[in-house]
Every structure is written in structure tokens, then in C-alpha cells.
Amino acid sequence: QVQLVESGGGLVQVGGSLRLSCAASGNGFSFNGMGWYRQAPGKQRELVARITGLSYTYYPNSVKGRFTISRDNAKNTVYLQMNSLKPEETAVYYCNTFPTANNLWGQGTQVTVSS
């Protein structure tokens, strides 16, 4: 059974940084396009970064220049470096494939940006 496990969240002050990790495990997982998503209370889940199998990246304007997605294929792990965090970016952060697979949503990792 394939699983994605997120870690690295926590409480950080405005302007601070965090590095999230997403480890994939299980047989038969095709570790190609991956994405990081977030869901704030009362809001829809949104994409914040994605990376292809060849490590091409995409970011929405809201995080461009501050967030960096990367991957280590040998470790089946995807990372999200987040800098200059804002209070409105408080959310649960998830990883999933891109496009998403419903059966791969995990527990996520909480990021709280304190002002």
C-alpha cells in the first residue's frame, strides 16, 4: 500500500522559514509529478508548488520567490522550503501526486505562522 507521510510543520513567526518533507513508501508507486498543497480553515485546498519527474517546477504567484520544491528520487522524498512566511499561510500542508490521487491524501502537517 502506497503512503505519503508529511513532516516538518510547526509554529513559526512571521517572516520565518520551515522545510517540509514528504516521504513516499509502498510498492508500485510511480514517483513522477508531485505537488504540495495546503488547506486553511474554512478554505479550499490549493496547490502551492509542483515538480515534474524531471524536476521542472511551478509555483502560483502567491508563493513564487519564497517557496522552493525539490525532490530526492533516491529517497522517494519531496521537500518544500518555505521562506518569508505570512500569517495567512497558516494551514495544513499536504503532499500528493500531480494530478492528485484521492487515495494518497495523508494527515498533512500543520504550519502555523504567528504574528
PDB file of C-alpha atoms in Angstrom, residues 4-104:
ATOM      1  CA  LEU A   4       2.714   9.670   1.675  1.00  0.00           C
ATOM      2  CA  VAL A   5       3.834  10.984   5.050  1.00  0.00           C
ATOM      3  CA  GLU A   6       4.363  14.689   5.596  1.00  0.00           C
ATOM      4  CA  SER A   7       6.541  16.164   8.326  1.00  0.00           C
ATOM      5  CA  GLY A   8       8.355  19.334   9.270  1.00  0.00           C
ATOM      6  CA  GLY A   9       5.498  21.613  10.163  1.00  0.00           C
ATOM      7  CA  GLY A  10       5.340  23.703  13.289  1.00  0.00           C
ATOM      8  CA  LEU A  11       4.949  27.149  14.756  1.00  0.00           C
ATOM      9  CA  VAL A  12       6.992  29.915  13.192  1.00  0.00           C
ATOM     10  CA  GLN A  13       6.968  33.685  13.439  1.00  0.00           C
ATOM     11  CA  VAL A  14       6.098  35.967  10.564  1.00  0.00           C
ATOM     12  CA  GLY A  15       8.991  36.072   8.147  1.00  0.00           C
ATOM     13  CA  GLY A  16      10.353  32.768   9.340  1.00  0.00           C
ATOM     14  CA  SER A  17      11.160  29.608   7.439  1.00  0.00           C
ATOM     15  CA  LEU A  18      10.228  25.955   7.525  1.00  0.00           C
ATOM     16  CA  ARG A  19      11.221  22.950   5.486  1.00  0.00           C
ATOM     17  CA  LEU A  20       8.589  20.296   4.921  1.00  0.00           C
ATOM     18  CA  SER A  21       9.275  16.736   3.863  1.00  0.00           C
ATOM     19  CA  CYS A  22       7.078  14.181   2.159  1.00  0.00           C
ATOM     20  CA  ALA A  23       8.225  10.581   2.171  1.00  0.00           C
ATOM     21  CA  ALA A  24       6.606   8.098  -0.184  1.00  0.00           C
ATOM     22  CA  SER A  25       6.526   4.423   0.627  1.00  0.00           C
ATOM     23  CA  GLY A  26       4.947   1.302  -0.785  1.00  0.00           C
ATOM     24  CA  ASN A  27       5.300  -0.874  -3.798  1.00  0.00           C
ATOM     25  CA  GLY A  28       4.282   0.223  -7.219  1.00  0.00           C
ATOM     26  CA  PHE A  29       4.389   3.942  -6.535  1.00  0.00           C
ATOM     27  CA  SER A  30       5.225   5.981  -9.580  1.00  0.00           C
ATOM     28  CA  PHE A  31       7.241   8.852  -8.178  1.00  0.00           C
ATOM     29  CA  ASN A  32       6.783  11.307 -11.017  1.00  0.00           C
ATOM     30  CA  GLY A  33       4.787  14.510 -10.784  1.00  0.00           C
ATOM     31  CA  MET A  34       4.381  15.601  -7.180  1.00  0.00           C
ATOM     32  CA  GLY A  35       2.804  18.580  -5.524  1.00  0.00           C
ATOM     33  CA  TRP A  36       2.461  20.368  -2.227  1.00  0.00           C
ATOM     34  CA  TYR A  37      -0.980  21.622  -1.274  1.00  0.00           C
ATOM     35  CA  ARG A  38      -2.412  23.498   1.681  1.00  0.00           C
ATOM     36  CA  GLN A  39      -5.790  23.960   3.263  1.00  0.00           C
ATOM     37  CA  ALA A  40      -6.529  26.790   5.626  1.00  0.00           C
ATOM     38  CA  PRO A  41      -9.547  26.689   7.945  1.00  0.00           C
ATOM     39  CA  GLY A  42     -12.712  27.395   6.004  1.00  0.00           C
ATOM     40  CA  LYS A  43     -10.935  27.459   2.668  1.00  0.00           C
ATOM     41  CA  GLN A  44     -10.454  25.076  -0.206  1.00  0.00           C
ATOM     42  CA  ARG A  45      -7.309  23.106  -0.633  1.00  0.00           C
ATOM     43  CA  GLU A  46      -4.899  24.808  -3.006  1.00  0.00           C
ATOM     44  CA  LEU A  47      -1.727  23.917  -4.842  1.00  0.00           C
ATOM     45  CA  VAL A  48       1.378  25.747  -3.636  1.00  0.00           C
ATOM     46  CA  ALA A  49       4.096  24.022  -5.644  1.00  0.00           C
ATOM     47  CA  ARG A  50       4.606  21.165  -8.020  1.00  0.00           C
ATOM     48  CA  ILE A  51       7.530  19.353  -9.556  1.00  0.00           C
ATOM     49  CA  THR A  52       7.756  17.019 -12.509  1.00  0.00           C
ATOM     50  CA  GLY A  53       9.728  13.806 -12.777  1.00  0.00           C
ATOM     51  CA  LEU A  54      12.464  15.822 -14.472  1.00  0.00           C
ATOM     52  CA  SER A  55      12.380  18.424 -11.691  1.00  0.00           C
ATOM     53  CA  TYR A  56      10.661  21.192 -13.604  1.00  0.00           C
ATOM     54  CA  THR A  57       8.824  23.317 -11.066  1.00  0.00           C
ATOM     55  CA  TYR A  58       5.745  25.514 -10.936  1.00  0.00           C
ATOM     56  CA  TYR A  59       4.538  27.950  -8.300  1.00  0.00           C
ATOM     57  CA  PRO A  60       1.493  30.158  -8.078  1.00  0.00           C
ATOM     58  CA  ASN A  61       2.225  33.867  -7.827  1.00  0.00           C
ATOM     59  CA  SER A  62       1.290  33.877  -4.156  1.00  0.00           C
ATOM     60  CA  VAL A  63       4.404  31.884  -3.187  1.00  0.00           C
ATOM     61  CA  LYS A  64       6.746  32.425  -6.115  1.00  0.00           C
ATOM     62  CA  GLY A  65      10.173  33.538  -4.948  1.00  0.00           C
ATOM     63  CA  ARG A  66       9.557  32.376  -1.397  1.00  0.00           C
ATOM     64  CA  PHE A  67       8.800  28.647  -1.691  1.00  0.00           C
ATOM     65  CA  THR A  68      11.036  26.044  -3.293  1.00  0.00           C
ATOM     66  CA  ILE A  69      10.032  22.488  -4.080  1.00  0.00           C
ATOM     67  CA  SER A  70      12.681  19.843  -4.618  1.00  0.00           C
ATOM     68  CA  ARG A  71      12.977  16.092  -4.720  1.00  0.00           C
ATOM     69  CA  ASP A  72      15.363  13.297  -3.877  1.00  0.00           C
ATOM     70  CA  ASN A  73      14.395  10.384  -6.060  1.00  0.00           C
ATOM     71  CA  ALA A  74      16.767   8.003  -4.296  1.00  0.00           C
ATOM     72  CA  LYS A  75      14.868   8.623  -1.084  1.00  0.00           C
ATOM     73  CA  ASN A  76      11.400   8.921  -2.639  1.00  0.00           C
ATOM     74  CA  THR A  77      11.092  12.220  -0.837  1.00  0.00           C
ATOM     75  CA  VAL A  78       9.844  15.638  -1.852  1.00  0.00           C
ATOM     76  CA  TYR A  79      10.661  18.799   0.062  1.00  0.00           C
ATOM     77  CA  LEU A  80       9.138  22.241   0.374  1.00  0.00           C
ATOM     78  CA  GLN A  81      11.343  25.047   1.618  1.00  0.00           C
ATOM     79  CA  MET A  82       9.185  27.939   2.745  1.00  0.00           C
ATOM     80  CA  ASN A  83      10.684  31.335   3.469  1.00  0.00           C
ATOM     81  CA  SER A  84       9.234  34.694   4.470  1.00  0.00           C
ATOM     82  CA  LEU A  85       6.107  33.045   5.803  1.00  0.00           C
ATOM     83  CA  LYS A  86       2.948  35.081   6.312  1.00  0.00           C
ATOM     84  CA  PRO A  87       0.141  34.645   8.860  1.00  0.00           C
ATOM     85  CA  GLU A  88      -2.344  33.885   6.078  1.00  0.00           C
ATOM     86  CA  GLU A  89      -0.247  30.861   5.171  1.00  0.00           C
ATOM     87  CA  THR A  90      -1.277  29.111   8.347  1.00  0.00           C
ATOM     88  CA  ALA A  91      -2.732  25.849   7.104  1.00  0.00           C
ATOM     89  CA  VAL A  92      -2.358  22.114   6.971  1.00  0.00           C
ATOM     90  CA  TYR A  93       0.147  21.261   4.252  1.00  0.00           C
ATOM     91  CA  TYR A  94      -0.189  18.062   2.259  1.00  0.00           C
ATOM     92  CA  CYS A  95       1.727  16.380  -0.476  1.00  0.00           C
ATOM     93  CA  ASN A  96       0.206  14.312  -3.233  1.00  0.00           C
ATOM     94  CA  THR A  97       0.869  13.451  -6.806  1.00  0.00           C
ATOM     95  CA  PHE A  98       0.147  15.964  -9.528  1.00  0.00           C
ATOM     96  CA  PRO A  99      -2.547  15.456 -10.637  1.00  0.00           C
ATOM     97  CA  THR A 100      -3.796  14.357  -7.268  1.00  0.00           C
ATOM     98  CA  ALA A 101      -4.831  10.861  -6.322  1.00  0.00           C
ATOM     99  CA  ASN A 102      -7.681  10.678  -3.827  1.00  0.00           C
ATOM    100  CA  ASN A 103      -6.284   7.623  -2.095  1.00  0.00           C
ATOM    101  CA  LEU A 104      -2.960   9.322  -1.332  1.00  0.00           C
TER     102      LEU A 104
END
